[in-house]
Coordinates of C-alpha atoms and ligand atoms in Angstrom, one line a residue:
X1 CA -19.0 -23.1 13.0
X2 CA -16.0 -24.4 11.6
X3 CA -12.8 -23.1 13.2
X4 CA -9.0 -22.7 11.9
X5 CA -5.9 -23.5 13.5
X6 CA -4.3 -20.4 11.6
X7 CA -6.5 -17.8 9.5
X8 CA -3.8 -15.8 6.8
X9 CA -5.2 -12.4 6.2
X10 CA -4.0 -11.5 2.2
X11 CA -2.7 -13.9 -0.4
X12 CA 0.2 -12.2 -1.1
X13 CA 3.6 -13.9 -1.6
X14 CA 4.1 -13.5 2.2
X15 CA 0.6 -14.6 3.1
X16 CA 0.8 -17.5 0.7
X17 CA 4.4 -18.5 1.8
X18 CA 2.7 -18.6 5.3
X19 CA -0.3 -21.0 4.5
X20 CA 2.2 -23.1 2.7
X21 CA 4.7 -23.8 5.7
X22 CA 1.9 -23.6 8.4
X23 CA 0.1 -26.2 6.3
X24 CA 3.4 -28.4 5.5
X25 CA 3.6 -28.8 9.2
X26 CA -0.1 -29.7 9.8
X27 CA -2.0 -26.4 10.2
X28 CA -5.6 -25.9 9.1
X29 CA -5.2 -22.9 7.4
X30 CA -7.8 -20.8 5.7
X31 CA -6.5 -17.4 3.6
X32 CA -8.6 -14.7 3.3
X33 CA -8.3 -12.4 -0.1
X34 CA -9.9 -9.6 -0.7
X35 CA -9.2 -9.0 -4.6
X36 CA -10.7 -11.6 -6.9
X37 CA -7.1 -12.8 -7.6
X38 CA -4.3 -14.0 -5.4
X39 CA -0.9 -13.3 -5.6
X40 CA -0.6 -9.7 -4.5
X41 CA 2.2 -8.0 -6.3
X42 CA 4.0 -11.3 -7.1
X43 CA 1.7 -11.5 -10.5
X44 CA 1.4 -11.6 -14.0
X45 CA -1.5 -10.9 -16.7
X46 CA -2.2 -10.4 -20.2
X47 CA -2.8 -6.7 -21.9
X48 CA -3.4 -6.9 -25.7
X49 CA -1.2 -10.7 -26.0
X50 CA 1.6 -9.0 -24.2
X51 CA 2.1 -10.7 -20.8
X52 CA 2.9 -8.3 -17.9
X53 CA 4.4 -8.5 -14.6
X54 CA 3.2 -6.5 -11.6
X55 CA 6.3 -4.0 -11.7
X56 CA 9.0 -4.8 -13.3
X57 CA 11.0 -7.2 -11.5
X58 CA 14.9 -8.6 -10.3
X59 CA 14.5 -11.6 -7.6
X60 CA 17.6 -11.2 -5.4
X61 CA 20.1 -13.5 -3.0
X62 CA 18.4 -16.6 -5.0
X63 CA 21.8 -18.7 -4.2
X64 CA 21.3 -19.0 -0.5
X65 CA 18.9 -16.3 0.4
X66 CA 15.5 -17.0 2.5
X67 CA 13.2 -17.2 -0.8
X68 CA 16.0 -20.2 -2.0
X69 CA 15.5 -21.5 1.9
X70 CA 12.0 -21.6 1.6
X71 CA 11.2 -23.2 -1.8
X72 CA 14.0 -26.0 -1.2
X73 CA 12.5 -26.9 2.1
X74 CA 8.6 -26.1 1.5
X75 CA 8.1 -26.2 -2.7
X76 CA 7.0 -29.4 -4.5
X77 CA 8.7 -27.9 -7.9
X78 CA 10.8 -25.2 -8.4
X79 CA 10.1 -22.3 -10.9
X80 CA 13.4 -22.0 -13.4
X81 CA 15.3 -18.8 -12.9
X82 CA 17.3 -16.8 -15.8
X83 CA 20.1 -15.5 -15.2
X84 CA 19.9 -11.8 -14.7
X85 CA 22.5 -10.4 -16.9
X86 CA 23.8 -7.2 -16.8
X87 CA 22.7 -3.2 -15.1
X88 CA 23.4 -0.8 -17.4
X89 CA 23.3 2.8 -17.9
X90 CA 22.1 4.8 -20.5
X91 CA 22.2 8.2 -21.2
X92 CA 22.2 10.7 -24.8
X93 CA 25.2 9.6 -25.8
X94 CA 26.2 6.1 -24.2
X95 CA 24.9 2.9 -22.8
X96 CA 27.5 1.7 -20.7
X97 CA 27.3 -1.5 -17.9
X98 CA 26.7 0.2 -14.3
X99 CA 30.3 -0.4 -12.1
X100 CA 30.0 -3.6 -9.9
X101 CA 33.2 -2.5 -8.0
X102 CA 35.4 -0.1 -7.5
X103 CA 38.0 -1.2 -10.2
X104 CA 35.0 -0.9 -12.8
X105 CA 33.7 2.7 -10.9
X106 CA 37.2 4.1 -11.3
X107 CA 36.5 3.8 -15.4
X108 CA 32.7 4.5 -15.7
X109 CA 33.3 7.6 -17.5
X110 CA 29.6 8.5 -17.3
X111 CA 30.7 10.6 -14.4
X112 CA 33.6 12.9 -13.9
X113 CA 36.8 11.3 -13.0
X114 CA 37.4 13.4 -9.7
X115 CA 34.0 11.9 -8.6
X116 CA 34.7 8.5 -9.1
X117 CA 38.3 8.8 -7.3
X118 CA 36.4 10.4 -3.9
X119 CA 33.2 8.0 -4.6
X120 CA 35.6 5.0 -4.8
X121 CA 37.2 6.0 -1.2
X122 CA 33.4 6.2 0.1
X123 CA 32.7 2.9 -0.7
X124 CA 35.3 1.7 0.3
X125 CA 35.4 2.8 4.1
X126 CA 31.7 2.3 4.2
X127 CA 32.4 -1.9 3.1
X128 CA 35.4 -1.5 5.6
X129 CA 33.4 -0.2 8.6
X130 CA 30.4 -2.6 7.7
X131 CA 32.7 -5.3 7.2
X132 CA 33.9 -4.6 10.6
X133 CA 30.6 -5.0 12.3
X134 CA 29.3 -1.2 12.3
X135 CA 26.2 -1.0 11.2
X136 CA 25.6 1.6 8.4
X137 CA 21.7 1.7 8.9
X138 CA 21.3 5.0 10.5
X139 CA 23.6 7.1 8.4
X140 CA 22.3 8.6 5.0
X141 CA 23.7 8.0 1.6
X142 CA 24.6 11.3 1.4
X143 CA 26.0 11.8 4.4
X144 CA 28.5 8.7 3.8
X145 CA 29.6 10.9 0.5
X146 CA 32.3 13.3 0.1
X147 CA 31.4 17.2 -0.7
X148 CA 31.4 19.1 -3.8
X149 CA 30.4 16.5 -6.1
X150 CA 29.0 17.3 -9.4
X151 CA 25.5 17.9 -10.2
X152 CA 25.5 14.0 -12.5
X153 CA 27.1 12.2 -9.8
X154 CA 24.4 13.5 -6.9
X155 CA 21.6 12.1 -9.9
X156 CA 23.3 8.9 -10.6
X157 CA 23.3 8.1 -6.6
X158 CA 20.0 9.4 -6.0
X159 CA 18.6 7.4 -8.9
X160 CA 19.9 4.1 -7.5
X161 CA 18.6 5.4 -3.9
X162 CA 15.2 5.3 -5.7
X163 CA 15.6 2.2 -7.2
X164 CA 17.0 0.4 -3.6
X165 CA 14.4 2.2 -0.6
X166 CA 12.0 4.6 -2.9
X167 CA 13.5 7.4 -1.5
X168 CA 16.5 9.9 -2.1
X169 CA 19.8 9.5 -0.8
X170 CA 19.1 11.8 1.9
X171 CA 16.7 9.6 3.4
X172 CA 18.3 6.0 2.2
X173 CA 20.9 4.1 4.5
X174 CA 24.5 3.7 3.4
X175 CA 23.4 -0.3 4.6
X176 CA 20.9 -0.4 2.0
X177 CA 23.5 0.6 -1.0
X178 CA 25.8 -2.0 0.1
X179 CA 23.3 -5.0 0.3
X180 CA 21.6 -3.9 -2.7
X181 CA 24.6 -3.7 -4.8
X182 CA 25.7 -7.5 -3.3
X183 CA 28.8 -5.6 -1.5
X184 CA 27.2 -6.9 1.2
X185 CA 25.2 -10.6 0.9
X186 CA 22.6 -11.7 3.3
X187 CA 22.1 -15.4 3.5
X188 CA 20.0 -17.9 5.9
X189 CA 21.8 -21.0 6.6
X190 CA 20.2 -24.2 6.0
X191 CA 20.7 -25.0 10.0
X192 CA 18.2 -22.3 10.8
X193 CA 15.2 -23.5 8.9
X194 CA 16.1 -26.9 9.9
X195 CA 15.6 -26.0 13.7
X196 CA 12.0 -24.6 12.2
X197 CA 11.4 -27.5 10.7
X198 CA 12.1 -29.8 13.0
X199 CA 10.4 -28.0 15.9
X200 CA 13.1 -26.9 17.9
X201 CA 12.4 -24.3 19.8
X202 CA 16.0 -23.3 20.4
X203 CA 19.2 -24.8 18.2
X204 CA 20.7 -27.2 20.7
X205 CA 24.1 -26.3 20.6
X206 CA 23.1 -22.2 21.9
X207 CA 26.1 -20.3 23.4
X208 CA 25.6 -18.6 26.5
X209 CA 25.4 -14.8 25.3
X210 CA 22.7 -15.9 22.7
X211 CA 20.5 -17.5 25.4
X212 CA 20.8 -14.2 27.7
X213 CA 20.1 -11.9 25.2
X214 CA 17.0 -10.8 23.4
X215 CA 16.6 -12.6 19.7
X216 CA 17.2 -9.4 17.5
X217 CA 20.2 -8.5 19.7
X218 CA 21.8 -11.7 18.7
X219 CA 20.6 -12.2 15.8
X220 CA 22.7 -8.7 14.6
X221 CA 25.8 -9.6 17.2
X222 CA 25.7 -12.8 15.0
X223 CA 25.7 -10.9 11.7
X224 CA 28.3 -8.5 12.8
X225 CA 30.4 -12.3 14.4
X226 CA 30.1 -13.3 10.5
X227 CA 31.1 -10.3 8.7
X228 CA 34.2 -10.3 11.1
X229 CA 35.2 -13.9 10.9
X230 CA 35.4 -13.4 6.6
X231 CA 36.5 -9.5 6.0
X232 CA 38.7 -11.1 3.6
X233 CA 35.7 -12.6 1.1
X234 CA 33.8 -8.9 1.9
X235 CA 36.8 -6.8 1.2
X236 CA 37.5 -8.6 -2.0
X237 CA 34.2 -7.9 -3.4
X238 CA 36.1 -4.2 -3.7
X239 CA 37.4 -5.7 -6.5
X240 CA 35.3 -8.5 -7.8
X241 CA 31.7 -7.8 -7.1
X242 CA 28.9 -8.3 -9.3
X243 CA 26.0 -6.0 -8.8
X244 CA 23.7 -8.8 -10.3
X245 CA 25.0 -11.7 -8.2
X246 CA 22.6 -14.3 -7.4
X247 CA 19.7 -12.7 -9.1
X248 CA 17.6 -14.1 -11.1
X249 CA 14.4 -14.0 -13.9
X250 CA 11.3 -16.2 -13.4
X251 CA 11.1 -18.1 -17.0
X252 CA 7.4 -17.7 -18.1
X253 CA 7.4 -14.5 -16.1
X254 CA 6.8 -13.6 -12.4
X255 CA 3.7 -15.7 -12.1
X256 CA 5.3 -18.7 -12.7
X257 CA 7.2 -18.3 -8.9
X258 CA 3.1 -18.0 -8.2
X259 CA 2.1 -20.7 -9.7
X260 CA 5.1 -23.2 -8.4
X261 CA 3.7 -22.1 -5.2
X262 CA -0.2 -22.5 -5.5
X263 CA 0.9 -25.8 -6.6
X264 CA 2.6 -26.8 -3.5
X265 CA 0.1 -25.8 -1.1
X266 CA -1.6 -29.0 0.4
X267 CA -5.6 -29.6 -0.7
X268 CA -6.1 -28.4 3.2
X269 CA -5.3 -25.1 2.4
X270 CA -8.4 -23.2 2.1
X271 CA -8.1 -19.5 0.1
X272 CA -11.6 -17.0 0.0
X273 CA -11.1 -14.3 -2.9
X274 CA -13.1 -11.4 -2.8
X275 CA -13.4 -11.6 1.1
X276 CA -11.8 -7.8 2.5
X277 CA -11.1 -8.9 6.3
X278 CA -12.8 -5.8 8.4
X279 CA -12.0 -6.5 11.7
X280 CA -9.5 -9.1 13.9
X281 CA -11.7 -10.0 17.0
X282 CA -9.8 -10.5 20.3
X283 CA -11.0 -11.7 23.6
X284 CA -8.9 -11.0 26.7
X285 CA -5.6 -9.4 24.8
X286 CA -6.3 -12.9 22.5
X287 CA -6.8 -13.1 19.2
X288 CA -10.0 -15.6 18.2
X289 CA -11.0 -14.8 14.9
X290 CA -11.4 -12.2 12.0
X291 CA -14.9 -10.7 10.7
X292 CA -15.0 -11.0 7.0
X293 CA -18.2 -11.8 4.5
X294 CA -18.9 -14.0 8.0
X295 CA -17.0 -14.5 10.9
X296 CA -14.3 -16.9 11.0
X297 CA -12.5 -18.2 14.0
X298 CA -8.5 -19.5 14.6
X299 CA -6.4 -19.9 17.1
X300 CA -4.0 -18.0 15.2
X301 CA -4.3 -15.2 12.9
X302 CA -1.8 -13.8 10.4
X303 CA -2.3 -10.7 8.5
X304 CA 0.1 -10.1 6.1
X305 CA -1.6 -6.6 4.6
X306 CA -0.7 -3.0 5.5
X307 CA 0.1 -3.0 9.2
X308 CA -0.7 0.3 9.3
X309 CA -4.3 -0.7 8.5
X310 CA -4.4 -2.8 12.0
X311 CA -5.4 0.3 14.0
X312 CA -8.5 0.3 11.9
X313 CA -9.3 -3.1 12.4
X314 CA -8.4 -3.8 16.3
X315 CA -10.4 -2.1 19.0
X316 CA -8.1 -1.1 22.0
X317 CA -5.2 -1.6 20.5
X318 CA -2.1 -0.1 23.0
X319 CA -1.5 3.7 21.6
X320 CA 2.1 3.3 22.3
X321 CA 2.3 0.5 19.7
X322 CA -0.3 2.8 17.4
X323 CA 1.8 5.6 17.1
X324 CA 5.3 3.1 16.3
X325 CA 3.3 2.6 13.2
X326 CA 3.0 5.7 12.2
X327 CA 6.7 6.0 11.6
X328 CA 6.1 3.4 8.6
X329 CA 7.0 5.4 5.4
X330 CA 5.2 4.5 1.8
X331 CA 6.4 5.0 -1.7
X332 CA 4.7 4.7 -4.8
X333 CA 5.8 3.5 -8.2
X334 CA 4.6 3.5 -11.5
X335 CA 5.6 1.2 -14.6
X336 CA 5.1 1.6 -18.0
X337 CA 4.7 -1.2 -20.1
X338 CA 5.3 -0.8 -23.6
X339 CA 4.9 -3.6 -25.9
X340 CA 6.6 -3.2 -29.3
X341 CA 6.0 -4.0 -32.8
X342 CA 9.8 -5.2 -32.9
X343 CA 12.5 -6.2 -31.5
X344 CA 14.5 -3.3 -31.3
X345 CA 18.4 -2.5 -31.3
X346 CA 18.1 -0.5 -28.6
X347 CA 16.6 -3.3 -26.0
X348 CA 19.7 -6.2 -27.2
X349 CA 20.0 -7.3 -24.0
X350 CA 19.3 -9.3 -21.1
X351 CA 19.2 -7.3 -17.6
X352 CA 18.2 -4.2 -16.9
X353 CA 18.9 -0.1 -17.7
X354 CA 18.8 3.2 -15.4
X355 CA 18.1 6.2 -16.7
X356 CA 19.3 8.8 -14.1
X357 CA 18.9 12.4 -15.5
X358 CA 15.6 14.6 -14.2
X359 CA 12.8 11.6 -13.9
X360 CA 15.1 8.5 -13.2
X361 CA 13.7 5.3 -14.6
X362 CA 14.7 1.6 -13.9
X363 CA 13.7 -0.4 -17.5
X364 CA 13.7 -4.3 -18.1
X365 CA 13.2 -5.5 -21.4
X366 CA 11.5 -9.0 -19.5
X367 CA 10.5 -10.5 -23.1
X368 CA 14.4 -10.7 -24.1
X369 CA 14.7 -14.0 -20.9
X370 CA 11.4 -15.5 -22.2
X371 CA 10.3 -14.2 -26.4
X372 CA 6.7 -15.7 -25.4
X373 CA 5.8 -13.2 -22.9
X374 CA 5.3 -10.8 -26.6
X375 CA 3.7 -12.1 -29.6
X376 CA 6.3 -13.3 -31.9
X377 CA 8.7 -11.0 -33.2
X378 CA 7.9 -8.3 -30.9
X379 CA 8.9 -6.9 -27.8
X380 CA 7.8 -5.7 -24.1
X381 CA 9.7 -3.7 -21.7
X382 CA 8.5 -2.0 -18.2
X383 CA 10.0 1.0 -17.2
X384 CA 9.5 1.7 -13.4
X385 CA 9.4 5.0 -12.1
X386 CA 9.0 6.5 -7.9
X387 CA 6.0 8.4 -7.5
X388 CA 5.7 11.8 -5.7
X389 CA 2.8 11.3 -3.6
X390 CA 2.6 15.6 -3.5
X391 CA 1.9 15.5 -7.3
X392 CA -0.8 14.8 -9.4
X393 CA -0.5 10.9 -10.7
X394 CA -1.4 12.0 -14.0
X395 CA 1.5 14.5 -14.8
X396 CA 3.7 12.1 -13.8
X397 CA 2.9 9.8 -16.2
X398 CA 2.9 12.3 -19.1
X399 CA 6.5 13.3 -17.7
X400 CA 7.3 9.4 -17.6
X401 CA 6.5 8.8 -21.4
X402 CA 8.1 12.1 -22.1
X403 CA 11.3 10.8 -20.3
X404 CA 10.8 7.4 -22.0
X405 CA 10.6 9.1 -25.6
X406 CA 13.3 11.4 -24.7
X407 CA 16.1 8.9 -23.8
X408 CA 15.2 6.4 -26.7
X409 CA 13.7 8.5 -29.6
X410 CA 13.3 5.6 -31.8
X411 CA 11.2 3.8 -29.5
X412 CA 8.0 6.3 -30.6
X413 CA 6.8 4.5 -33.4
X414 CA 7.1 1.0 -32.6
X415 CA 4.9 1.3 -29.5
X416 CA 1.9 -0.9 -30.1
X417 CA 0.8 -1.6 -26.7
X418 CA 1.0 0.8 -23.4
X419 CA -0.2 -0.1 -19.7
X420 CA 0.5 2.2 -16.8
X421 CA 0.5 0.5 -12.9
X422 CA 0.5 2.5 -10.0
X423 CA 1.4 0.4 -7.2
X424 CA 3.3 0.4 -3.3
X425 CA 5.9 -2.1 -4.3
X426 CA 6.5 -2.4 -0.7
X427 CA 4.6 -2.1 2.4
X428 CA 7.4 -0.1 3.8
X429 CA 10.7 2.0 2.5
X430 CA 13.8 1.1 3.9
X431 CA 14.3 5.1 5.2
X432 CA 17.0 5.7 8.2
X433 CA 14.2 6.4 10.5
X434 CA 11.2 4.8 8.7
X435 CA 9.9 2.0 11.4
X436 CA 9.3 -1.5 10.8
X437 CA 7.0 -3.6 12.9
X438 CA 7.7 -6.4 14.9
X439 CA 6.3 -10.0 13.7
X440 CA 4.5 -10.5 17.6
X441 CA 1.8 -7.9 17.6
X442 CA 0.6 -6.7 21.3
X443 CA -2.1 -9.2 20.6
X444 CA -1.6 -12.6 21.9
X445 CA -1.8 -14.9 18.4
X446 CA -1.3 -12.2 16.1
X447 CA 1.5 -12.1 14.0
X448 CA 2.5 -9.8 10.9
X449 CA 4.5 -10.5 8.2
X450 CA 5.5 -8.6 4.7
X451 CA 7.5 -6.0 3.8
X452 CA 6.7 -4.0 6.3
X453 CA 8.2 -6.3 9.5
X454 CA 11.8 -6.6 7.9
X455 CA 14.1 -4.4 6.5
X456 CA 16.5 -6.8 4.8
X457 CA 16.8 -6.5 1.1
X458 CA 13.9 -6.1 -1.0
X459 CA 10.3 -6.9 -2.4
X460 CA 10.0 -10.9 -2.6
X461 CA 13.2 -11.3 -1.1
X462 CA 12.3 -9.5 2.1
X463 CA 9.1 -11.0 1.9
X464 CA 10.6 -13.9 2.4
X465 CA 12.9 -12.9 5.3
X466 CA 9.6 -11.8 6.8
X467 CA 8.2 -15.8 7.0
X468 CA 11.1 -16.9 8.0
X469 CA 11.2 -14.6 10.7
X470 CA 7.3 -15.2 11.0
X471 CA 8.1 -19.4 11.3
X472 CA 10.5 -18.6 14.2
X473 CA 8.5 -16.8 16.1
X474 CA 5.3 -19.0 15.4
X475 CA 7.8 -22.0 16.3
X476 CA 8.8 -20.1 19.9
X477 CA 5.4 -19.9 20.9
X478 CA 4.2 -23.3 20.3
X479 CA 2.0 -22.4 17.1
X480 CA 3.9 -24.0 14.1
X481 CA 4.0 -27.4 14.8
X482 CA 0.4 -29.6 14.8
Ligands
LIG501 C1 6.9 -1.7 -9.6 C2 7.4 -2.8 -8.7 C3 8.7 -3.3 -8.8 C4 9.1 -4.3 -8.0 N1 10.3 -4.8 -8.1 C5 10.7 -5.8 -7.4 C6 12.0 -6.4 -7.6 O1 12.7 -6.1 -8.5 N2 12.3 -7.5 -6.8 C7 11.5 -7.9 -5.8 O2 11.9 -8.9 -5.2 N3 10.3 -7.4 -5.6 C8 9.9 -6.3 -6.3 N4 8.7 -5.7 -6.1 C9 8.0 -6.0 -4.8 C10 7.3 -7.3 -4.6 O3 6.5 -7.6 -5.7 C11 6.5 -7.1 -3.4 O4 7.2 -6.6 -2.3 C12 5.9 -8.5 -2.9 O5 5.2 -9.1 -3.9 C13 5.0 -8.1 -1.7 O6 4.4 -9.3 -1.2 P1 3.4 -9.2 0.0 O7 2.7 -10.5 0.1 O8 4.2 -8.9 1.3 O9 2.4 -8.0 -0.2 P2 1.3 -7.9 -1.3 O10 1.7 -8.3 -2.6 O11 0.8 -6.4 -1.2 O12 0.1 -8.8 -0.8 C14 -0.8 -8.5 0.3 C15 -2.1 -9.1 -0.1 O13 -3.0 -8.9 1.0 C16 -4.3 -8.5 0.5 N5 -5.0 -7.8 1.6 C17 -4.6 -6.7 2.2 N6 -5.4 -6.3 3.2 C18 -6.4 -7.2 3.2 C19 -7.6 -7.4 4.0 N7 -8.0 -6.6 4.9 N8 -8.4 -8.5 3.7 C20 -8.0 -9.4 2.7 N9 -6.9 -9.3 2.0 C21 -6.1 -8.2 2.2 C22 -4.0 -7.6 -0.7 O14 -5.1 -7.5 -1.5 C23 -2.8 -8.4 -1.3 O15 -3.2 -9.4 -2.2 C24 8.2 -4.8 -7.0 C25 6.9 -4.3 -6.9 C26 6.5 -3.3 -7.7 C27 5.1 -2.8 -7.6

């Protein structure tokens, strides 16, 4: 029986992202599928000669975020990136860019001046106090707000709420508004990857306190050391900020990020499709192997699926550790994807529009970066929606295309083409309480990684926090390097 130095349970972006590092540093790495295509969520496909993405679909912190870090140190080629453009709003009567910062929010007349005025002094003590090294992630959205705001202004933030953690502003951290809105910016410097990369297990030049304390105590003492030493570049975003800062468009769509990758990976790397992993076998708190179409043994294993699904698919896992995972919170989302039989006024361009009013919809007319993801002279665009996993999926998509037909009347009779995804965008939603699971598992040799074992940012980005975060660890132990 042949046996694996690593074994990568999904082939996701993060499990992919995994075999391609782990391989690039001499790892036998088998990935195990279990749909008959790989790529997860990070995909593309054709419906009726309109090209598709999984979800519509911004990739964020591209200038020196951990996706950037990973394809400049790991990718043979790198996919080309459009610039993202613009976030706008529409609404019956306007379509107006969404404020970056507050000098724009104090003239976004979508909402009553009086709101703006208090809204504006919100932000701006919650960038103050964050800038200042006090972390934001526990307290709501709402609660960060001022009272007696008007019934538009509570939509408009709980539509962006949505779009940022799947859930309201009730439940979504004051953190999470700031990053996603690039008032905060997350970045991994190049020294961290190269301490991966070159197998230290430590960076040579640590301070004292770092060594003493445990890694995700220092790791946010050093965030919070950052965001001191430069208030002055966080502050001025008050003013300056661009919502769609360093974010970016894959030209040829979202597979072609997929496709730069699957051509990086060495030959070694060995990927199964159609292979649903069933159970991770241990021996002695040790992982040794998963049980699959056959059984498969590693030294390592990596499963980079639902965590939640790991109580299934351990025996004797601790209980203390089974019921942390039941804090993970899931959201749902469904896009519609409408292709057109034009290129229509109302889609002229580039970026992406909320709709915030009843059922609040994020829309990306993707065809307007790249005109060959449509046929020629027409036009697709997704509209993304949060599903309420209490009602039925159906009604919600007749109340999506009724909210769709509603804001853009016109749109009616040049649809040519529809197709409706119901997805989990991510594995877990950024909540205030929702829990997040640590990369080391309580088995000896399992890791996780994916959305659900970081809460930075979002989707692909996060993803990629998660490998990094996976590589360090794996690096620690004395598992990356071979
Ligand atoms: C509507 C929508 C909008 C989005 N918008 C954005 C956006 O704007 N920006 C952004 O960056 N991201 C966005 N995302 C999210 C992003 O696409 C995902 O978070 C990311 O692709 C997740 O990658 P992953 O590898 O962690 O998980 P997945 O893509 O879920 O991959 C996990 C893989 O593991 C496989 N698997 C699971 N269990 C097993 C098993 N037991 N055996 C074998 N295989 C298994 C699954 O089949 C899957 O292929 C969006 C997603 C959606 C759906």
């Amino acid at each position: 029986m042949e046996k694996y130095d690593v074994i990568i349970v999904g082939a996701g972006i993060s499990g992919l992202l995994s075999a391609l590092a782990l391989s690039k540093h001499g790892n036998k790495v088998l990935v195990l599928e279990k749909n008959d295509f790989v790529g997860g969520n990070c995909n593309s496909y054709m419906v009726d000669g309109f090209q598709v993405d999984t979800g519509a679909h911004a990739i964020t912190h591209l200038e020196v975020g951990p996706l950037r870090r990973l394809m400049d140190n790991y990718f043979d080629y790198m996919p080309v990136f459009e610039e993202y453009g613009h976030y706008y709003v529409r609404t019956e009567d306007s379509f107006v860019k969404v404020p970056s910062n507050v000098r724009e929010f104090v003239t976004f007349d979508v909402l009553p001046r009086k709101d703006r005025i208090v809204v504006t002094q919100a932000i701006t003590k919650a960038l103050t106090l964050c800038t200042f090294g006090i972390d934001l992630s526990r307290q709501s959205v709402y609660d960060s707000m001022p009272g007696n705001l008007s019934q538009d202004t509570y939509d408009f933030v709980d539509a962006i709420s949505y779009f940022l953690s799947g859930k309201d502003m009730k439940q979504t951290s004051a953190q999470r508004i700031l990053a996603g809105s690039s008032f905060v910016r997350d970045s991994v410097p190049q020294e961290q990857i190269e301490s991966i990369m070159n197998g230290n297990e430590k960076p040579q030049t640590e301070p004292v306190l770092k060594s003493i304390l445990p890694s995700n105590l220092h790791t946010s003492l050093q965030t919070r050391m950052d965001r001191v030493s430069k208030p002055v570049s966080s502050l001025g975003r008050l003013a300056t900020n661009r919502v769609s800062h360093s974010q970016g468009y894959p030209r040829k769509g979202l597979k072609a990020l997929l496709n730069a990758l699957l051509f990086s990976l060495p030959r070694s790397v060995e990927i199964k499709t159609r292979c649903k992993v069933s159970k991770i076998l241990t021996t002695e708190g040790t992982v040794v192997g998963v049980e699959a179409d056959e059984i498969y043994y590693a030294d390592t294993v990596v499963h980079t699926g639902f965590v939640t699904d790991l109580p299934e698919m351990i025996v004797d896992l601790p209980a203390s550790y089974v019921d942390e995972l039941k804090g993970v919170v899931h959201t749902k989302s469904l896009t519609v994807w409408l292709g057109l039989d034009r290129v229509m006024d109302a889609f002229n361009y580039i970026g992406s529009e909320i709709w915030f009013k009843g059922c609040p919809y994020w829309a990306m007319p993707i065809s307007n970066y790249d005109a060959s993801l449509a046929p020629k002279g027409k036009q697709l665009v997704g509209f993304s929606f949060i599903i309420d996993n209490e009602k039925s999926e159906a009604s919600q998509v007749s109340r999506a295309y009724e909210t769709i037909y509603h804001a853009i009347p016109s749109i009616e009779n040049h649809v040519e083409m529809k197709h409706e995804q119901i997805t989990v965008p991510e594995k877990a939603a950024v909540t205030i309480d929702g829990y997040f699971a640590e990369i080391r598992t309580p088995v000896k040799n399992l890791y996780v990684a994916g959305t659900d074992t970081d809460k930075r940012s979002m989707g692909i980005t996060r993803a990629s926090y998660s490998v990094i975060e996976l590589l360090k660890r794996l690096n620690e132990d004395g598992n990356l390097h071979k």
